[in-house]
């Protein structure tokens, strides 16, 4: 019986990880620890919220006393840490919030783990979920490997890089059993519509302008979120302590090409004339410090642990568009802010 605290489990990727673990491992106890910021949405987990091996606990990883008490009372065997402030634009406006959650919050969890797991580091695991953005930007060629030197450019990536360093420091200094994965951009269901793909789908659907930074030349390597959750599962169960794995889809797309593909898919699905949705594309001033290109070499994960993506980008994008079109209520609740009421209705007495 494993008791695992998954932090940030009400967010986009976290909800997929929670669902996967709850469904795949009925003999595990899964605790979803989440502060429910604007990005945390328990509606993402409606289908599993009554499973006997699942529990939600509302809490802030920046609150050291709360974290220590939680570790004392729950005695978890492992942490899978996804809680973070995750939106680069928000980090440019409010960097300190990113330092608090992404750096201080991570160190609080590491400290609690270090104290609670003394004498049993070989039987416990701290899994830190990170991003490829820590590596900075690429020119036209090359890929990020696990050996690439860190070179973050945004307050978001700097805070994630810092948290990665702390995780390694706790592994090296105290012998904590830690693993890290650095993943490329994710897409899929339950993605908060401030990020590129869900924002574009929502705006195209509503005939609103689709903002594209600069000339849309920035390149990202996209991975279907359920493939990321499966990679986390594989790494969590099989990686040796102290290892880092890059996770990516070998799937580079210029932002403008991706938006055009979405427009084509949505023209068909919404019964519009070919080219109609693309008229909504609106170029806006580029993001400050915008990294040009990210591309992940996930060869180590493939050769050592046998993980490869399960679907193509075209398949995944079509599934994603279908999901957003079929889940209007979810999207309306998120865009109107009503999703925040769900917690009150659902968990008022807990
Ligand atoms: N989205 C991506 O493409 C991507 C790619 C690679 C890595 N990552 C990493 O994966 C993780 C999850 O990303 P996401 O896109 O699902 O993020 P998200 O913003 O959708 O979700 C973050 C979750 O963390 C919770 N949270 C925030 N601050 C908290 C705090 N102080 N205490 C407790 N909970 C808190 C939020 O309520 C939310 O549920 C992050 O660590 C991110 O850096 C994301």
Short mmCIF file of C-alpha atoms and ligand atoms in Angstrom, two decimals:
data_model
loop_
_atom_site.label_atom_id
_atom_site.label_comp_id
_atom_site.label_asym_id
_atom_site.label_seq_id
_atom_site.Cartn_x
_atom_site.Cartn_y
_atom_site.Cartn_z
CA UNK A 1 0.00 0.00 0.00
CA UNK A 2 1.52 3.31 -1.08
CA UNK A 3 0.27 6.66 0.15
CA UNK A 4 1.15 9.36 -2.36
CA UNK A 5 0.63 13.10 -2.01
CA UNK A 6 0.18 14.63 -5.45
CA UNK A 7 0.51 18.42 -5.24
CA UNK A 8 -1.29 20.62 -7.76
CA UNK A 9 -3.66 17.77 -8.56
CA UNK A 10 -6.53 20.13 -9.38
CA UNK A 11 -4.54 21.79 -12.18
CA UNK A 12 -4.23 20.83 -15.80
CA UNK A 13 -1.48 18.18 -15.75
CA UNK A 14 -1.99 17.32 -12.08
CA UNK A 15 -5.60 16.27 -12.66
CA UNK A 16 -4.50 13.86 -15.38
CA UNK A 17 -1.80 12.43 -13.09
CA UNK A 18 -4.26 12.05 -10.20
CA UNK A 19 -6.84 10.37 -12.47
CA UNK A 20 -4.23 7.99 -13.87
CA UNK A 21 -2.93 6.96 -10.45
CA UNK A 22 -6.39 6.64 -8.85
CA UNK A 23 -7.66 4.47 -11.70
CA UNK A 24 -4.53 2.42 -12.37
CA UNK A 25 -3.56 1.71 -8.77
CA UNK A 26 -6.67 0.99 -6.67
CA UNK A 27 -4.38 -0.23 -3.88
CA UNK A 28 -2.67 3.19 -3.55
CA UNK A 29 -3.97 6.02 -1.40
CA UNK A 30 -3.88 9.18 -3.47
CA UNK A 31 -4.05 12.54 -1.70
CA UNK A 32 -4.54 15.57 -3.92
CA UNK A 33 -3.02 18.59 -2.15
CA UNK A 34 -3.96 21.83 -3.86
CA UNK A 35 -4.48 25.47 -2.86
CA UNK A 36 -7.12 25.92 -5.57
CA UNK A 37 -5.68 29.08 -7.07
CA UNK A 38 -7.38 30.44 -10.20
CA UNK A 39 -5.74 27.47 -12.05
CA UNK A 40 -7.00 24.76 -9.69
CA UNK A 41 -10.38 23.34 -10.58
CA UNK A 42 -11.93 20.36 -8.83
CA UNK A 43 -14.38 19.99 -11.72
CA UNK A 44 -11.39 18.45 -13.52
CA UNK A 45 -11.72 15.46 -11.20
CA UNK A 46 -15.49 14.95 -10.96
CA UNK A 47 -15.26 11.46 -12.46
CA UNK A 48 -12.98 10.14 -9.71
CA UNK A 49 -13.82 12.32 -6.69
CA UNK A 50 -15.78 9.56 -4.96
CA UNK A 51 -13.25 6.78 -5.50
CA UNK A 52 -12.27 5.14 -2.19
CA UNK A 53 -8.54 5.56 -2.86
CA UNK A 54 -8.79 9.33 -3.48
CA UNK A 55 -8.89 12.31 -1.11
CA UNK A 56 -8.65 16.05 -1.66
CA UNK A 57 -6.95 18.32 0.86
CA UNK A 58 -6.99 22.07 0.38
CA UNK A 59 -3.71 23.70 1.40
CA UNK A 60 -0.85 25.97 0.47
CA UNK A 61 2.65 24.53 0.00
CA UNK A 62 4.08 27.92 1.02
CA UNK A 63 2.64 27.36 4.52
CA UNK A 64 5.48 25.46 6.24
CA UNK A 65 3.53 24.67 9.41
CA UNK A 66 0.65 23.23 7.41
CA UNK A 67 3.02 21.10 5.31
CA UNK A 68 4.84 19.76 8.39
CA UNK A 69 1.55 18.90 10.11
CA UNK A 70 0.29 17.21 6.96
CA UNK A 71 3.39 15.02 6.71
CA UNK A 72 3.15 14.14 10.42
CA UNK A 73 -0.49 13.15 10.21
CA UNK A 74 -0.52 11.44 6.82
CA UNK A 75 2.93 9.79 6.80
CA UNK A 76 3.08 9.63 2.98
CA UNK A 77 5.45 7.25 1.18
CA UNK A 78 5.92 9.55 -1.79
CA UNK A 79 5.29 12.99 -3.18
CA UNK A 80 4.64 13.78 -6.83
CA UNK A 81 5.06 17.53 -6.92
CA UNK A 82 3.25 19.50 -9.62
CA UNK A 83 1.87 22.49 -7.70
CA UNK A 84 3.25 25.64 -9.24
CA UNK A 85 2.45 28.99 -10.69
CA UNK A 86 2.77 28.02 -14.34
CA UNK A 87 1.92 30.89 -16.68
CA UNK A 88 4.92 32.80 -18.08
CA UNK A 89 2.93 36.02 -18.70
CA UNK A 90 1.77 36.08 -15.08
CA UNK A 91 5.38 35.58 -13.92
CA UNK A 92 6.40 38.70 -15.82
CA UNK A 93 3.72 40.70 -13.99
CA UNK A 94 4.21 39.14 -10.55
CA UNK A 95 7.55 37.33 -10.19
CA UNK A 96 7.46 37.15 -6.39
CA UNK A 97 4.40 34.90 -6.37
CA UNK A 98 6.40 32.50 -8.54
CA UNK A 99 9.33 32.57 -6.13
CA UNK A 100 7.00 31.84 -3.21
CA UNK A 101 5.12 28.89 -4.69
CA UNK A 102 7.69 27.42 -7.05
CA UNK A 103 10.82 27.87 -4.93
CA UNK A 104 9.77 28.29 -1.27
CA UNK A 105 6.84 25.86 -1.67
CA UNK A 106 9.15 23.22 -3.14
CA UNK A 107 11.76 23.68 -0.39
CA UNK A 108 9.01 23.39 2.25
CA UNK A 109 7.98 20.02 0.79
CA UNK A 110 11.61 18.89 0.55
CA UNK A 111 12.19 19.83 4.20
CA UNK A 112 9.11 17.99 5.39
CA UNK A 113 10.15 14.94 3.36
CA UNK A 114 13.69 15.10 4.69
CA UNK A 115 12.49 15.20 8.30
CA UNK A 116 9.73 12.63 7.98
CA UNK A 117 11.52 10.11 5.85
CA UNK A 118 14.75 9.92 7.91
CA UNK A 119 15.96 6.33 8.00
CA UNK A 120 13.70 5.31 5.13
CA UNK A 121 14.96 7.28 2.15
CA UNK A 122 15.31 3.98 0.28
CA UNK A 123 11.57 3.31 0.68
CA UNK A 124 10.30 6.78 -0.17
CA UNK A 125 10.39 9.02 -3.23
CA UNK A 126 10.20 12.74 -4.03
CA UNK A 127 9.22 13.23 -7.68
CA UNK A 128 9.58 16.79 -8.94
CA UNK A 129 7.74 17.70 -12.14
CA UNK A 130 9.56 20.40 -14.07
CA UNK A 131 9.73 22.02 -17.46
CA UNK A 132 12.04 22.19 -20.48
CA UNK A 133 11.95 25.98 -20.12
CA UNK A 134 14.77 25.73 -17.55
CA UNK A 135 17.16 25.06 -20.46
CA UNK A 136 16.47 28.44 -22.08
CA UNK A 137 16.17 28.75 -25.81
CA UNK A 138 17.55 26.93 -28.86
CA UNK A 139 18.61 28.32 -32.22
CA UNK A 140 17.44 26.62 -35.39
CA UNK A 141 19.20 23.33 -34.57
CA UNK A 142 19.81 21.06 -31.62
CA UNK A 143 17.74 19.65 -28.81
CA UNK A 144 17.71 19.82 -25.03
CA UNK A 145 19.21 16.74 -23.41
CA UNK A 146 19.49 15.99 -19.69
CA UNK A 147 23.07 17.38 -19.93
CA UNK A 148 22.07 20.78 -21.33
CA UNK A 149 23.14 23.61 -19.00
CA UNK A 150 20.32 25.56 -17.35
CA UNK A 151 19.75 29.01 -18.85
CA UNK A 152 16.28 30.25 -17.86
CA UNK A 153 14.99 33.58 -19.19
CA UNK A 154 11.57 34.24 -17.67
CA UNK A 155 10.76 34.58 -13.96
CA UNK A 156 8.69 31.38 -14.38
CA UNK A 157 11.56 29.33 -15.82
CA UNK A 158 14.03 30.87 -13.34
CA UNK A 159 11.79 29.79 -10.45
CA UNK A 160 11.42 26.25 -11.86
CA UNK A 161 15.21 26.05 -12.45
CA UNK A 162 15.79 27.11 -8.87
CA UNK A 163 13.37 24.47 -7.56
CA UNK A 164 15.14 21.79 -9.66
CA UNK A 165 18.48 22.81 -8.10
CA UNK A 166 17.00 22.51 -4.60
CA UNK A 167 15.65 19.03 -5.36
CA UNK A 168 19.12 17.93 -6.54
CA UNK A 169 20.71 19.60 -3.51
CA UNK A 170 18.45 17.59 -1.16
CA UNK A 171 19.33 14.42 -3.05
CA UNK A 172 23.08 15.14 -2.94
CA UNK A 173 23.28 16.63 0.55
CA UNK A 174 20.82 14.54 2.55
CA UNK A 175 20.41 11.46 0.38
CA UNK A 176 16.70 12.03 -0.26
CA UNK A 177 15.40 9.74 -2.99
CA UNK A 178 14.52 12.31 -5.66
CA UNK A 179 13.75 12.20 -9.36
CA UNK A 180 13.05 15.07 -11.75
CA UNK A 181 11.45 15.20 -15.16
CA UNK A 182 11.57 18.15 -17.54
CA UNK A 183 8.74 18.14 -20.04
CA UNK A 184 7.90 20.14 -23.12
CA UNK A 185 4.60 22.01 -23.67
CA UNK A 186 1.49 19.96 -22.91
CA UNK A 187 -1.92 20.15 -24.54
CA UNK A 188 -5.19 18.31 -24.00
CA UNK A 189 -8.41 18.36 -21.98
CA UNK A 190 -8.90 20.47 -18.82
CA UNK A 191 -6.31 23.05 -19.91
CA UNK A 192 -7.03 26.50 -18.48
CA UNK A 193 -8.02 28.76 -21.37
CA UNK A 194 -5.28 31.33 -20.80
CA UNK A 195 -2.76 29.05 -22.53
CA UNK A 196 -2.24 29.06 -26.31
CA UNK A 197 -4.21 26.02 -27.51
CA UNK A 198 -7.37 26.26 -25.34
CA UNK A 199 -7.38 30.05 -25.73
CA UNK A 200 -7.26 29.72 -29.52
CA UNK A 201 -9.99 27.02 -29.57
CA UNK A 202 -12.24 29.13 -27.36
CA UNK A 203 -11.70 32.35 -29.32
CA UNK A 204 -12.13 30.68 -32.72
CA UNK A 205 -15.35 29.08 -31.49
CA UNK A 206 -16.64 32.43 -30.31
CA UNK A 207 -15.46 34.34 -33.41
CA UNK A 208 -13.13 36.46 -31.29
CA UNK A 209 -9.62 37.61 -32.37
CA UNK A 210 -6.94 34.95 -31.82
CA UNK A 211 -3.84 36.74 -30.47
CA UNK A 212 -0.48 35.48 -31.75
CA UNK A 213 2.75 36.85 -30.27
CA UNK A 214 5.20 38.61 -32.66
CA UNK A 215 5.12 36.93 -36.05
CA UNK A 216 4.16 33.53 -34.64
CA UNK A 217 7.67 32.24 -35.36
CA UNK A 218 8.30 30.75 -31.90
CA UNK A 219 8.63 26.99 -31.94
CA UNK A 220 7.38 24.65 -29.22
CA UNK A 221 7.54 20.86 -28.88
CA UNK A 222 4.00 19.69 -28.00
CA UNK A 223 3.05 16.61 -26.01
CA UNK A 224 -0.41 15.20 -25.31
CA UNK A 225 -1.02 15.57 -21.57
CA UNK A 226 -2.08 11.94 -21.09
CA UNK A 227 1.27 10.85 -22.54
CA UNK A 228 2.96 13.11 -19.97
CA UNK A 229 0.93 11.53 -17.16
CA UNK A 230 1.95 8.07 -18.40
CA UNK A 231 5.62 9.14 -18.53
CA UNK A 232 5.35 10.35 -14.91
CA UNK A 233 3.89 6.97 -13.95
CA UNK A 234 6.74 5.11 -15.70
CA UNK A 235 9.46 7.33 -14.19
CA UNK A 236 7.91 7.31 -10.71
CA UNK A 237 7.92 3.52 -10.63
CA UNK A 238 11.15 2.73 -12.46
CA UNK A 239 13.72 5.53 -12.28
CA UNK A 240 16.77 5.17 -10.08
CA UNK A 241 17.15 7.76 -7.33
CA UNK A 242 18.80 10.97 -8.48
CA UNK A 243 17.87 10.54 -12.13
CA UNK A 244 16.50 13.20 -14.46
CA UNK A 245 14.45 12.47 -17.59
CA UNK A 246 13.43 14.77 -20.40
CA UNK A 247 9.92 14.15 -21.71
CA UNK A 248 8.83 15.37 -25.14
CA UNK A 249 6.89 14.53 -28.24
CA UNK A 250 9.48 15.01 -31.03
CA UNK A 251 6.81 17.33 -32.30
CA UNK A 252 7.95 20.85 -33.10
CA UNK A 253 5.46 23.40 -34.33
CA UNK A 254 5.76 27.10 -35.13
CA UNK A 255 2.98 28.86 -33.21
CA UNK A 256 1.48 30.27 -36.40
CA UNK A 257 1.40 26.86 -38.11
CA UNK A 258 -0.25 25.36 -35.06
CA UNK A 259 -2.91 28.10 -34.97
CA UNK A 260 -3.55 27.63 -38.69
CA UNK A 261 -4.00 23.88 -38.14
CA UNK A 262 -6.48 24.58 -35.34
CA UNK A 263 -8.36 26.99 -37.64
CA UNK A 264 -8.58 24.29 -40.32
CA UNK A 265 -9.84 21.67 -37.84
CA UNK A 266 -12.41 24.09 -36.40
CA UNK A 267 -13.61 25.29 -39.83
CA UNK A 268 -14.55 21.66 -40.52
CA UNK A 269 -16.05 20.94 -37.10
CA UNK A 270 -18.05 24.16 -36.97
CA UNK A 271 -19.22 23.92 -40.59
CA UNK A 272 -17.42 27.11 -41.62
CA UNK A 273 -15.95 27.85 -45.04
CA UNK A 274 -12.28 26.92 -45.40
CA UNK A 275 -10.14 29.89 -44.31
CA UNK A 276 -12.88 31.61 -42.31
CA UNK A 277 -11.44 30.99 -38.83
CA UNK A 278 -7.91 32.01 -39.92
CA UNK A 279 -9.25 35.54 -40.50
CA UNK A 280 -9.43 35.85 -36.70
CA UNK A 281 -5.63 35.60 -36.31
CA UNK A 282 -4.32 38.87 -34.84
CA UNK A 283 -0.62 39.53 -34.32
CA UNK A 284 0.21 41.21 -31.00
CA UNK A 285 3.42 42.67 -29.51
CA UNK A 286 5.81 39.86 -28.65
CA UNK A 287 6.26 38.69 -25.06
CA UNK A 288 9.38 40.16 -23.37
CA UNK A 289 12.29 37.67 -23.33
CA UNK A 290 10.30 35.24 -25.49
CA UNK A 291 12.35 32.08 -26.09
CA UNK A 292 12.54 31.25 -29.80
CA UNK A 293 12.61 27.48 -29.84
CA UNK A 294 12.28 24.52 -27.49
CA UNK A 295 12.89 20.93 -28.56
CA UNK A 296 13.33 17.94 -26.33
CA UNK A 297 15.51 14.90 -26.85
CA UNK A 298 13.55 12.24 -24.93
CA UNK A 299 15.95 9.46 -26.02
CA UNK A 300 17.02 8.56 -22.49
CA UNK A 301 13.44 7.94 -21.40
CA UNK A 302 12.85 5.78 -24.47
CA UNK A 303 16.04 3.73 -24.23
CA UNK A 304 16.10 3.26 -20.44
CA UNK A 305 12.38 3.03 -19.58
CA UNK A 306 10.73 2.29 -22.92
CA UNK A 307 8.40 5.32 -22.99
CA UNK A 308 7.32 6.83 -26.32
CA UNK A 309 4.32 9.07 -27.09
CA UNK A 310 1.18 7.07 -27.90
CA UNK A 311 -0.51 9.35 -30.43
CA UNK A 312 0.42 11.82 -33.19
CA UNK A 313 -0.10 15.55 -32.77
CA UNK A 314 -2.85 15.61 -35.40
CA UNK A 315 -4.76 12.88 -33.52
CA UNK A 316 -4.21 14.55 -30.16
CA UNK A 317 -5.23 17.97 -31.39
CA UNK A 318 -8.41 16.62 -32.93
CA UNK A 319 -9.26 14.82 -29.66
CA UNK A 320 -8.58 18.04 -27.78
CA UNK A 321 -10.79 20.16 -30.04
CA UNK A 322 -13.56 17.54 -29.75
CA UNK A 323 -13.23 17.62 -25.98
CA UNK A 324 -13.55 21.42 -25.79
CA UNK A 325 -16.55 21.39 -28.13
CA UNK A 326 -18.23 18.65 -26.08
CA UNK A 327 -17.49 20.27 -22.72
CA UNK A 328 -18.95 23.72 -23.13
CA UNK A 329 -20.15 23.77 -19.54
CA UNK A 330 -16.62 23.24 -18.21
CA UNK A 331 -15.28 25.99 -20.46
CA UNK A 332 -18.13 28.37 -19.57
CA UNK A 333 -17.61 27.74 -15.86
CA UNK A 334 -13.89 28.43 -16.17
CA UNK A 335 -14.23 31.54 -18.30
CA UNK A 336 -17.00 32.96 -16.09
CA UNK A 337 -15.21 32.10 -12.84
CA UNK A 338 -18.10 29.89 -11.69
CA UNK A 339 -15.84 26.86 -11.32
CA UNK A 340 -14.58 28.35 -8.07
CA UNK A 341 -18.03 27.78 -6.57
CA UNK A 342 -17.72 24.04 -7.15
CA UNK A 343 -15.37 23.56 -4.20
CA UNK A 344 -17.79 25.32 -1.85
CA UNK A 345 -20.71 23.14 -2.96
CA UNK A 346 -18.71 19.95 -2.98
CA UNK A 347 -16.45 20.30 0.02
CA UNK A 348 -18.17 22.81 2.27
CA UNK A 349 -18.12 20.60 5.33
CA UNK A 350 -14.64 19.13 4.95
N1 LIG B 1 1.68 23.05 -18.79
C1 LIG B 1 2.79 22.63 -19.36
O1 LIG B 1 2.87 22.58 -20.60
C2 LIG B 1 3.94 22.14 -18.52
C3 LIG B 1 5.04 21.57 -19.17
C4 LIG B 1 6.09 21.07 -18.39
C5 LIG B 1 6.04 21.12 -17.02
N2 LIG B 1 4.97 21.72 -16.42
C6 LIG B 1 4.94 21.73 -14.93
O2 LIG B 1 3.90 20.85 -14.54
C7 LIG B 1 3.29 21.32 -13.34
C8 LIG B 1 1.81 21.48 -13.55
O3 LIG B 1 1.58 22.39 -14.62
P1 LIG B 1 0.09 22.76 -15.07
O4 LIG B 1 0.18 23.30 -16.43
O5 LIG B 1 -0.80 21.62 -14.77
O6 LIG B 1 -0.21 23.96 -14.06
P2 LIG B 1 -1.60 24.57 -13.61
O7 LIG B 1 -1.33 26.04 -13.45
O8 LIG B 1 -2.71 24.14 -14.50
O9 LIG B 1 -1.87 23.92 -12.18
C9 LIG B 1 -1.13 24.24 -11.04
C10 LIG B 1 -1.89 23.72 -9.83
O10 LIG B 1 -1.10 24.04 -8.66
C11 LIG B 1 -1.96 24.58 -7.67
N3 LIG B 1 -1.17 25.50 -6.83
C12 LIG B 1 -0.62 26.68 -7.21
N4 LIG B 1 0.00 27.26 -6.16
C13 LIG B 1 -0.15 26.42 -5.10
C14 LIG B 1 0.28 26.45 -3.75
N5 LIG B 1 0.97 27.50 -3.27
N6 LIG B 1 -0.04 25.41 -2.95
C15 LIG B 1 -0.75 24.35 -3.42
N7 LIG B 1 -1.20 24.27 -4.70
C16 LIG B 1 -0.90 25.30 -5.53
C17 LIG B 1 -3.05 25.31 -8.44
O11 LIG B 1 -4.22 25.50 -7.67
C18 LIG B 1 -3.25 24.38 -9.63
O12 LIG B 1 -4.22 23.39 -9.33
C19 LIG B 1 4.00 22.63 -12.99
O13 LIG B 1 4.98 22.34 -12.02
C20 LIG B 1 4.63 23.07 -14.29
O14 LIG B 1 5.80 23.81 -14.06
C21 LIG B 1 3.91 22.23 -17.13
#
